[in-house]
Amino acid sequence: MAKIERASGKYYVTTPVYYATGAPHIGHFYTTSAADALARWHRLLGDDTFFLTGTDENTLKLVKQAKEEGIPPRAVANRYAKRFEELTKKLDITNDDFIRTTDVAKHHPGAQEVWRRVERSGYIYKGTYEGLYCVECEAYYTEKDLKDGKCPVHGTAPEKLKEENYFFKLSAFGNRLKKIVESGEYAIEPAPRRNEILSVIKGGLIDVSCSRPADKLTMGVPVPGDDTQRMYVWFEALTNYLNGVGFGWDQKMFDRFWPADLHLIGKEILRFHAAIWPAMLLAAELPLPKKLYVHGFFQIEGEKIAKSKGNVVDPFELSEQHGLDPVRYYLLRALPYAGDGDYSERHFKEIYDSELANDLGNLASRVLTLIEKKCGGTVPEGAADPKIKEHVAQTHHEVANLLAAPKFAEALERLNQLVALANRFIEGRKVYQQESADLNGSLHTLAQVLGHLALLYQPFIPGKASELQKRLGLKPTGWDAESLLQWEKVPSGTPVTKGEPLFPRQPGG
Ligand code: MSP
């Protein structure tokens, strides 16, 4: 069997830094769980892994929110950053660090260093930003954003405002961006998103403002050498991906992990990540990330997730109600590779009942019960079924390839196929009626399959997978690509425990 294709032996994955102006919802939890699954997968392969998430805090919106509440911006930032950090802790996310863009020690130095480099290469210039400005929103509008010439939020006429700002010469990067995206040097997945950004690039890029006056953006990162200006939030927030692994404060760590192997983002922030970000890195003469995966959006029962619709599903509450692993499983299973997904209670229940309770849960309890009843609770010595053994090896390869895409739903489907095969094996052979050598061979084979499943499902349902590992006496860590692939996972003579159902029927079922 050929070896699994391996990258460099290190893996660095990121989520967007989330706005610290509201509580996390399942959309955020999706991206974070996806990154977590990949980080866990690469640790399982023995890769030197770093997983970064965090919060984006230097926004005008946050300043405005603070003003409305009559509290300092930092208080608002702390409140929501804490909620996002809590999400990682309570929902068992294995991020290696949590970066906040207000972090003066970890974020500011790198952000400013990028500015200096881009300026030194001649891609930052001072200009005048002219636009329609709503004082109450503290935001610029274009003519077409307005409603009858008035601010769409406040219904007041905006002022014409002129501001001295710095600009980033994005327009100079069209050809180079086209080349790196087309050649896959900076891979953008899935293909429709790659095509979307290519058409934006081909349509012509215009320079973007990269600073704001300091009195407007009180919490911003100071522009090096000009105290009257703050870096425009996107221009500094993007640099979190460098700063989180030490850029500007730990060169050794930076050299170890940069470039990022994968940025995970939602489709709405494609242009920032597929045009401005790589252009900034080219200008700063820093290596490009290897891949950007742009996923679709979850809706709730067919509706856009929005505070105003009152349909924001709280990942904490959802996990309380259904259990953390089933929620994570559902999110990764229900969002297609190149499209949007929907969260609905009915669909959740369907997936839970069929894939988790009936298929995986049932397989585990059947195999463990049979070993307990027929072999006194120890894995018997026996001949492995060659077809199943081959299928297990193939599963490893296919899952590895699917996760490299990354195609989460398909990887889970692939694992479910192995579960289905094992269940069919039990039925087809009537293992519960078998005796002596036949029985021993079947149960030995099935114990190995469970062992592989306990490891392969670990990135997606870490709690339940670890429970299954315990029942099989399987070590949770210390694996690498080679040992992971080895057939023998639960040697003959290993005592196993049956335990409670892994996925009990849920209320209403
Ligand atoms: N702060 C910026 C990102 C800066 S990165 C340098 C931002 N923050 S955000 O809080 O709005 O988070 C956006 C991200 O959350 C999306 O790109 C996506 O990863 C995730 N999601 C938010 N809503 C989502 C859904 N409804 N469905 C799936 N993911 C969603 O943009």
Coordinates of C-alpha atoms and ligand atoms in Angstrom, one line a residue:
M1 CA 0.0 0.0 0.0
A2 CA 1.4 3.4 -1.0
K3 CA 2.2 5.8 1.8
I4 CA -0.2 8.6 2.6
E5 CA 0.8 11.8 0.8
R6 CA 2.4 14.1 3.4
A7 CA 3.1 17.8 3.4
S8 CA 6.1 19.2 5.2
G9 CA 5.5 17.6 8.6
K10 CA 4.2 20.9 10.1
Y11 CA 0.7 22.2 9.8
Y12 CA -0.6 25.7 10.6
V13 CA -4.3 26.4 10.3
T14 CA -6.3 29.6 11.1
T15 CA -9.9 30.8 11.5
P16 CA -10.9 34.4 10.8
V17 CA -10.5 36.7 13.9
Y18 CA -14.1 37.2 14.8
Y19 CA -15.6 40.6 15.5
A20 CA -15.8 41.3 19.2
T21 CA -19.1 43.1 18.9
G22 CA -21.5 40.2 19.5
A23 CA -21.7 36.7 20.9
P24 CA -20.6 33.7 18.9
H25 CA -23.2 31.8 16.9
I26 CA -23.2 28.4 15.2
G27 CA -21.7 30.0 12.0
H28 CA -18.6 31.0 14.0
F29 CA -18.6 27.6 15.7
Y30 CA -18.7 25.9 12.3
T31 CA -15.4 27.5 11.2
T32 CA -13.8 27.0 14.5
S33 CA -14.9 23.3 14.6
A34 CA -13.6 22.8 11.1
A35 CA -10.2 24.2 11.9
D36 CA -10.2 22.1 15.1
A37 CA -10.9 19.0 13.2
L38 CA -8.0 19.7 10.9
A39 CA -5.7 20.5 13.7
R40 CA -6.6 17.3 15.5
W41 CA -6.2 15.3 12.3
H42 CA -2.7 16.7 11.7
R43 CA -1.7 16.1 15.3
L44 CA -2.9 12.5 14.8
L45 CA -0.6 12.3 11.8
G46 CA 2.3 13.5 14.0
D47 CA 2.6 16.9 12.4
D48 CA 4.0 19.8 14.3
T49 CA 0.7 21.6 14.4
F50 CA -0.4 25.1 15.3
F51 CA -4.0 26.2 15.3
L52 CA -4.9 29.9 15.7
T53 CA -8.2 31.7 16.3
G54 CA -9.0 35.0 18.0
T55 CA -11.0 38.3 17.9
D56 CA -11.0 41.4 15.7
E57 CA -11.5 44.4 18.0
N58 CA -10.3 47.6 16.4
T59 CA -13.5 48.4 14.6
L60 CA -15.6 51.5 14.3
K61 CA -18.6 49.5 15.1
L62 CA -17.2 48.5 18.4
V63 CA -16.4 52.1 19.2
K64 CA -19.9 53.1 18.4
Q65 CA -21.4 50.3 20.4
A66 CA -19.3 51.4 23.4
K67 CA -20.5 54.9 23.0
E68 CA -24.1 53.8 23.0
E69 CA -23.6 51.8 26.1
G70 CA -21.6 54.7 27.7
I71 CA -18.7 52.4 28.5
P72 CA -15.1 52.4 27.2
P73 CA -14.5 50.4 23.9
R74 CA -12.1 48.1 25.7
A75 CA -15.0 47.0 28.0
V76 CA -17.1 45.9 25.0
A77 CA -14.0 44.2 23.4
N78 CA -13.3 42.3 26.6
R79 CA -16.9 41.2 27.0
Y80 CA -17.1 39.5 23.6
A81 CA -13.5 38.4 23.3
K82 CA -14.2 36.5 26.5
R83 CA -17.3 34.8 25.0
F84 CA -15.2 33.7 22.0
E85 CA -12.5 32.4 24.2
E86 CA -15.0 30.6 26.4
L87 CA -16.3 28.9 23.3
T88 CA -12.9 27.4 22.6
K89 CA -12.6 26.2 26.2
K90 CA -16.1 24.9 26.9
L91 CA -16.5 23.4 23.5
D92 CA -13.3 21.6 23.6
I93 CA -11.4 23.4 20.8
T94 CA -7.7 22.7 20.7
N95 CA -6.4 26.1 19.5
D96 CA -2.8 26.7 20.4
D97 CA -3.3 30.4 20.9
F98 CA -6.1 32.9 21.0
I99 CA -5.0 36.2 19.4
R100 CA -6.7 39.5 20.1
T101 CA -6.0 42.4 17.8
T102 CA -5.9 44.7 20.8
D103 CA -2.9 42.7 22.1
V104 CA -0.1 45.3 22.2
A105 CA 2.6 42.7 22.8
K106 CA 1.6 40.1 20.2
H107 CA -0.5 41.8 17.5
H108 CA 0.7 45.4 17.3
P109 CA 4.4 44.9 16.5
G110 CA 3.8 42.6 13.6
A111 CA 1.0 44.7 12.2
Q112 CA 3.2 47.7 12.3
E113 CA 6.1 45.8 10.8
V114 CA 4.0 44.8 7.8
W115 CA 3.1 48.5 7.4
R116 CA 6.7 49.5 7.4
R117 CA 7.7 46.9 4.9
V118 CA 4.8 47.7 2.6
E119 CA 5.7 51.4 2.9
R120 CA 9.4 50.7 2.3
S121 CA 8.5 48.9 -1.0
G122 CA 6.6 52.0 -2.1
Y123 CA 3.1 50.6 -1.9
I124 CA 1.7 53.0 0.6
Y125 CA 0.9 56.6 -0.3
K126 CA -1.0 59.5 1.3
G127 CA -4.2 60.6 -0.4
T128 CA -7.5 62.1 0.2
Y129 CA -10.5 59.9 0.9
E130 CA -13.6 61.6 -0.2
G131 CA -17.0 60.2 0.5
L132 CA -20.4 60.6 2.0
Y133 CA -20.2 60.3 5.7
C134 CA -22.9 59.6 8.3
V135 CA -21.8 61.0 11.5
E136 CA -24.1 58.9 13.6
C137 CA -22.9 55.7 11.9
E138 CA -19.3 57.0 11.7
A139 CA -19.2 55.3 8.3
Y140 CA -18.8 56.2 4.7
Y141 CA -21.5 55.4 2.2
T142 CA -21.6 55.5 -1.6
E143 CA -24.5 57.0 -3.5
K144 CA -25.9 53.6 -4.1
D145 CA -26.0 52.6 -0.5
L146 CA -28.3 55.6 0.3
K147 CA -32.0 55.5 0.5
D148 CA -33.5 58.6 -1.3
G149 CA -30.1 60.3 -0.7
K150 CA -30.2 59.6 3.0
C151 CA -28.4 57.3 5.4
P152 CA -30.2 53.9 5.3
V153 CA -29.9 53.5 9.1
H154 CA -30.7 57.0 10.4
G155 CA -32.6 58.6 7.6
T156 CA -30.5 61.7 7.8
A157 CA -28.6 63.3 4.9
P158 CA -24.9 62.3 5.0
E159 CA -22.2 65.0 5.0
K160 CA -19.6 65.2 2.2
L161 CA -16.4 64.5 3.9
K162 CA -12.8 64.7 3.0
E163 CA -10.2 62.8 5.0
E164 CA -6.5 62.5 4.7
N165 CA -5.7 58.8 4.6
Y166 CA -3.0 56.4 3.6
F167 CA -3.7 54.2 0.6
F168 CA -2.4 50.7 -0.3
K169 CA -1.6 50.4 -3.9
L170 CA -3.6 47.3 -4.5
S171 CA -4.0 48.2 -8.2
A172 CA -0.3 47.4 -8.8
F173 CA -0.8 43.7 -8.0
G174 CA -3.4 42.5 -10.5
N175 CA -1.1 40.5 -12.7
R176 CA 0.9 38.9 -9.9
L177 CA -2.3 38.0 -8.0
K178 CA -3.8 36.5 -11.2
K179 CA -0.6 34.4 -11.6
I180 CA -0.4 33.1 -8.0
V181 CA -4.1 32.2 -8.0
E182 CA -4.2 30.6 -11.4
S183 CA -1.0 28.6 -10.8
G184 CA -2.2 27.4 -7.4
E185 CA 0.8 28.9 -5.7
Y186 CA -2.0 30.4 -3.4
A187 CA -4.6 27.7 -3.8
I188 CA -8.2 28.9 -3.5
E189 CA -10.9 26.3 -2.9
P190 CA -13.5 25.5 -4.0
A191 CA -13.2 26.3 -7.7
P192 CA -16.2 28.6 -8.0
R193 CA -14.6 30.9 -5.4
R194 CA -11.3 30.8 -7.3
N195 CA -13.2 31.8 -10.4
E196 CA -15.0 34.5 -8.5
I197 CA -11.8 36.2 -7.3
L198 CA -10.1 35.8 -10.7
S199 CA -12.9 37.7 -12.3
V200 CA -12.6 40.4 -9.7
I201 CA -8.9 40.6 -10.3
K202 CA -9.3 40.6 -14.1
G203 CA -12.0 43.3 -13.7
G204 CA -9.3 45.6 -12.3
L205 CA -8.4 46.3 -8.7
I206 CA -8.4 49.8 -7.2
D207 CA -6.3 51.1 -4.4
V208 CA -7.7 50.8 -0.9
S209 CA -7.6 53.1 2.0
C210 CA -5.5 51.6 4.7
S211 CA -5.7 54.1 7.6
R212 CA -8.3 56.2 9.5
P213 CA -7.9 59.3 11.5
A214 CA -6.9 58.5 15.1
D215 CA -9.8 60.3 16.6
K216 CA -12.3 58.1 14.8
L217 CA -10.6 54.8 15.5
T218 CA -9.5 55.3 19.0
M219 CA -8.6 51.7 19.6
G220 CA -6.6 51.1 16.3
V221 CA -3.0 50.2 15.8
P222 CA -1.0 53.4 15.4
V223 CA 0.4 54.0 11.9
P224 CA 4.2 53.9 12.3
G225 CA 5.6 57.4 12.0
D226 CA 2.2 59.2 12.0
D227 CA 0.4 59.5 15.3
T228 CA -2.6 61.1 13.7
Q229 CA -3.6 57.9 11.9
R230 CA -4.6 54.4 12.9
M231 CA -4.3 51.4 10.6
Y232 CA -7.6 50.5 8.9
V233 CA -9.0 47.5 10.7
W234 CA -8.8 45.0 7.8
F235 CA -5.3 46.0 7.0
E236 CA -4.1 45.2 10.5
A237 CA -6.5 42.4 11.3
L238 CA -5.3 40.3 8.4
T239 CA -1.8 40.4 9.9
N240 CA -3.0 38.4 12.9
Y241 CA -2.2 35.3 10.9
L242 CA 1.5 36.3 10.9
N243 CA 1.5 37.7 14.4
G244 CA -0.2 34.7 16.0
V245 CA 2.9 32.6 15.2
G246 CA 5.4 35.1 16.4
F247 CA 5.9 37.7 13.6
G248 CA 7.4 40.7 15.3
W249 CA 7.9 39.0 18.7
D250 CA 9.2 35.4 18.2
Q251 CA 11.2 34.9 15.0
K252 CA 11.9 31.2 15.8
M253 CA 8.3 30.3 16.1
F254 CA 7.5 32.3 13.0
D255 CA 10.1 30.4 11.0
R256 CA 8.7 27.2 12.3
F257 CA 5.1 27.7 11.3
W258 CA 4.8 30.4 8.6
P259 CA 3.6 30.1 5.9
A260 CA 0.1 29.1 7.0
D261 CA -1.0 25.8 5.4
L262 CA -4.6 26.8 5.5
H263 CA -6.8 29.8 6.1
L264 CA -10.4 28.9 6.7
I265 CA -13.0 31.6 6.0
G266 CA -16.6 32.2 5.1
K267 CA -17.5 33.3 1.6
E268 CA -18.3 36.9 2.6
I269 CA -14.7 37.8 3.2
L270 CA -13.2 36.3 0.1
R271 CA -11.9 39.5 -1.4
F272 CA -10.0 40.5 1.7
H273 CA -8.3 37.1 1.9
A274 CA -7.8 36.4 -1.8
A275 CA -6.8 39.8 -3.1
I276 CA -5.8 42.3 -0.4
W277 CA -4.1 39.8 1.9
P278 CA -1.8 38.1 -0.7
A279 CA -1.1 41.6 -2.2
M280 CA 0.0 42.8 1.3
L281 CA 2.3 39.8 1.7
L282 CA 3.8 40.3 -1.8
A283 CA 4.4 44.0 -1.0
A284 CA 5.9 43.1 2.4
E285 CA 8.0 40.4 0.7
L286 CA 6.7 37.7 3.0
P287 CA 5.9 34.1 1.9
L288 CA 2.3 33.5 0.9
P289 CA -0.1 31.1 2.7
K290 CA -0.5 27.8 0.8
K291 CA -4.3 27.6 0.7
L292 CA -7.5 29.4 1.4
Y293 CA -10.7 27.4 1.8
V294 CA -13.8 29.4 1.4
H295 CA -16.9 27.8 2.9
G296 CA -20.5 28.6 2.5
F297 CA -23.0 29.8 5.0
F298 CA -25.3 28.1 7.4
Q299 CA -28.8 29.3 7.6
I300 CA -31.3 28.4 10.3
E301 CA -34.4 26.6 9.2
G302 CA -33.9 28.3 5.8
E303 CA -33.4 31.8 7.2
K304 CA -30.2 33.9 7.3
I305 CA -28.7 34.0 10.8
A306 CA -29.3 37.5 12.1
K307 CA -29.8 39.1 15.5
S308 CA -32.7 41.1 14.0
K309 CA -34.4 37.8 13.1
G310 CA -34.1 36.5 16.6
N311 CA -32.9 33.1 15.2
V312 CA -29.3 33.2 16.4
V313 CA -28.6 29.6 17.6
D314 CA -26.2 29.7 20.6
P315 CA -23.6 27.0 20.3
F316 CA -23.4 26.7 24.0
E317 CA -27.1 26.1 24.4
L318 CA -27.2 23.7 21.5
S319 CA -24.4 21.6 22.9
E320 CA -26.1 21.5 26.3
Q321 CA -29.2 20.3 24.7
H322 CA -27.8 17.7 22.2
G323 CA -24.3 17.0 23.4
L324 CA -21.2 18.7 22.0
D325 CA -20.0 15.9 19.7
P326 CA -23.3 15.5 17.8
V327 CA -23.4 19.2 17.2
R328 CA -19.9 19.3 15.9
Y329 CA -20.6 16.3 13.8
Y330 CA -23.7 17.8 12.4
L331 CA -22.1 21.1 11.4
L332 CA -19.3 19.4 9.5
R333 CA -21.6 16.9 7.9
A334 CA -24.3 19.3 6.8
L335 CA -22.3 22.0 5.1
P336 CA -21.4 20.9 1.5
Y337 CA -17.9 21.5 0.2
A338 CA -19.0 24.2 -2.3
G339 CA -22.3 25.4 -1.1
D340 CA -24.5 26.7 1.8
G341 CA -26.1 24.6 4.5
D342 CA -29.1 24.7 6.7
Y343 CA -29.4 23.9 10.4
S344 CA -32.8 22.5 11.3
E345 CA -33.9 20.5 14.3
R346 CA -35.5 17.9 12.0
H347 CA -32.4 17.4 9.9
F348 CA -30.2 17.3 13.1
K349 CA -32.4 14.6 14.5
E350 CA -32.3 12.6 11.2
I351 CA -28.5 12.7 11.1
Y352 CA -28.2 11.9 14.8
D353 CA -30.5 8.9 14.7
S354 CA -29.3 7.3 11.5
E355 CA -25.5 8.0 11.4
L356 CA -24.6 8.3 15.0
A357 CA -27.1 6.3 17.1
N358 CA -28.0 3.5 14.6
D359 CA -24.8 3.1 12.6
L360 CA -21.8 4.0 14.6
G361 CA -23.2 3.7 18.1
N362 CA -24.9 0.4 17.2
L363 CA -21.7 -1.0 15.7
A364 CA -19.7 -0.2 18.8
S365 CA -22.2 -1.7 21.1
R366 CA -22.7 -4.9 19.0
V367 CA -19.0 -5.6 18.7
L368 CA -18.3 -4.9 22.4
T369 CA -21.3 -6.9 23.6
L370 CA -20.3 -9.9 21.4
I371 CA -16.7 -9.8 22.8
E372 CA -18.1 -9.6 26.3
K373 CA -20.6 -12.4 25.9
K374 CA -18.7 -14.7 23.7
C375 CA -15.0 -14.1 24.6
G376 CA -15.2 -13.1 28.3
G377 CA -14.5 -9.4 27.4
T378 CA -11.1 -9.9 25.8
V379 CA -10.2 -9.5 22.1
P380 CA -9.7 -13.0 20.7
E381 CA -6.8 -14.2 18.6
G382 CA -8.0 -14.8 15.1
A383 CA -7.4 -14.3 11.3
A384 CA -8.2 -10.9 10.0
D385 CA -10.8 -10.7 7.1
P386 CA -8.7 -9.6 4.1
K387 CA -11.4 -7.6 2.5
I388 CA -12.1 -5.6 5.6
K389 CA -8.4 -5.0 6.2
E390 CA -8.0 -3.7 2.7
H391 CA -11.1 -1.4 3.1
V392 CA -9.7 0.0 6.3
A393 CA -6.4 0.9 4.7
Q394 CA -8.3 2.5 1.8
T395 CA -10.4 4.5 4.2
H396 CA -7.3 6.0 5.7
H397 CA -6.0 7.1 2.3
E398 CA -9.3 8.5 1.2
V399 CA -10.0 10.4 4.4
A400 CA -6.5 11.9 4.2
N401 CA -7.1 13.1 0.7
L402 CA -10.6 14.4 1.5
L403 CA -9.3 16.3 4.5
A404 CA -6.5 17.8 2.4
A405 CA -9.2 19.5 0.3
P406 CA -10.7 19.9 3.0
K407 CA -14.0 18.1 2.3
F408 CA -15.4 17.4 5.7
A409 CA -18.9 16.1 4.8
E410 CA -17.3 13.7 2.3
A411 CA -14.7 12.5 4.8
L412 CA -17.4 11.7 7.3
E413 CA -19.4 10.0 4.7
R414 CA -16.4 7.9 3.8
L415 CA -16.0 6.9 7.5
N416 CA -19.7 6.1 7.7
Q417 CA -19.1 3.7 4.7
L418 CA -16.6 1.7 6.8
V419 CA -19.2 1.6 9.7
A420 CA -21.8 0.4 7.2
L421 CA -19.4 -2.3 5.9
A422 CA -18.7 -3.6 9.4
N423 CA -22.4 -3.7 10.2
R424 CA -23.1 -5.6 7.0
F425 CA -20.2 -8.0 7.9
I426 CA -21.9 -8.7 11.2
E427 CA -25.3 -9.3 9.5
G428 CA -24.0 -11.2 6.5
R429 CA -21.9 -13.6 8.5
K430 CA -24.4 -13.8 11.3
V431 CA -21.4 -13.3 13.7
Y432 CA -23.7 -13.6 16.7
Q433 CA -24.3 -17.3 15.6
Q434 CA -20.7 -18.1 14.7
E435 CA -18.5 -20.4 16.8
S436 CA -14.8 -21.0 17.4
A437 CA -12.3 -20.0 14.7
D438 CA -14.9 -18.2 12.6
L439 CA -16.2 -16.3 15.5
N440 CA -12.6 -15.4 16.7
G441 CA -11.6 -14.2 13.3
S442 CA -14.7 -12.0 12.9
L443 CA -14.5 -10.5 16.4
H444 CA -10.7 -9.9 16.1
T445 CA -11.4 -8.2 12.7
L446 CA -14.3 -6.1 14.1
A447 CA -12.2 -5.0 17.2
Q448 CA -9.6 -3.7 14.8
V449 CA -12.2 -1.8 12.8
L450 CA -13.5 -0.2 15.9
G451 CA -10.0 0.8 16.9
H452 CA -9.4 2.5 13.5
L453 CA -12.8 4.2 13.8
A454 CA -12.0 5.4 17.3
L455 CA -9.0 7.2 15.9
L456 CA -10.4 8.3 12.5
Y457 CA -13.5 9.9 14.1
Q458 CA -11.4 11.6 16.7
P459 CA -11.0 14.9 14.8
F460 CA -14.8 15.2 14.4
I461 CA -16.3 13.8 17.6
P462 CA -13.3 13.9 20.0
G463 CA -15.3 13.2 23.2
K464 CA -17.1 10.1 21.9
A465 CA -14.0 8.9 20.1
S466 CA -11.9 9.2 23.2
E467 CA -14.6 7.3 25.1
L468 CA -14.4 4.5 22.5
Q469 CA -10.6 4.5 22.7
K470 CA -10.8 4.0 26.5
R471 CA -13.2 1.1 26.1
L472 CA -10.7 -0.5 23.7
G473 CA -7.7 0.3 25.7
L474 CA -6.3 2.4 22.8
K475 CA -3.8 5.3 23.5
P476 CA -5.2 8.6 22.3
T477 CA -1.9 10.3 21.3
G478 CA 1.5 9.4 20.2
W479 CA 0.5 8.3 16.7
D480 CA 2.0 9.2 13.4
A481 CA 1.0 8.6 9.8
E482 CA 2.6 5.2 9.7
S483 CA 1.5 3.8 13.0
L484 CA -2.0 5.1 12.4
L485 CA -2.2 3.1 9.3
Q486 CA -1.1 -0.2 10.9
W487 CA -3.8 -2.8 11.0
E488 CA -3.4 -4.1 14.5
K489 CA -4.9 -1.6 16.8
V490 CA -6.4 -3.7 19.6
P491 CA -4.2 -6.7 20.0
S492 CA -5.5 -10.1 21.0
G493 CA -5.9 -10.4 24.8
T494 CA -6.9 -6.8 25.2
P495 CA -9.7 -6.5 27.8
V496 CA -12.5 -4.2 26.5
T497 CA -15.5 -2.7 28.2
K498 CA -19.0 -2.4 26.7
G499 CA -20.2 0.7 28.5
E500 CA -23.4 2.7 27.9
P501 CA -24.6 3.5 24.4
L502 CA -22.3 6.1 22.8
F503 CA -25.2 7.9 21.2
P504 CA -28.3 7.3 23.3
R505 CA -31.7 8.1 21.8
Q506 CA -32.5 11.8 22.4
P507 CA -35.7 13.1 23.8
G508 CA -38.4 13.2 21.2
G509 CA -36.9 10.3 19.4
Ligands
MSP1 N1 -13.5 40.1 11.6 C1 -13.7 39.7 10.3 C2 -12.7 38.7 9.9 C3 -11.3 39.2 9.9 S1 -10.1 38.0 9.5 C4 -8.7 38.8 9.3 C5 -15.1 39.0 10.3 N2 -15.6 38.6 11.5 S2 -17.0 37.9 11.8 O1 -17.2 37.8 13.2 O2 -18.0 38.5 11.0 O3 -16.8 36.4 11.3 C6 -17.0 36.0 10.0 C7 -16.7 34.5 9.9 O4 -17.6 33.7 10.8 C8 -17.1 34.0 8.5 O5 -16.1 34.3 7.5 C9 -17.2 32.5 8.8 O6 -16.0 32.0 9.0 C10 -18.0 32.6 10.1 N3 -19.4 32.7 9.9 C11 -20.2 33.7 10.3 N4 -21.5 33.4 10.0 C12 -21.6 32.2 9.4 C13 -22.6 31.4 8.9 N5 -23.9 31.8 8.9 N6 -22.3 30.2 8.4 C14 -21.0 29.7 8.4 N7 -20.0 30.5 8.8 C15 -20.2 31.8 9.2 O7 -15.7 38.8 9.3

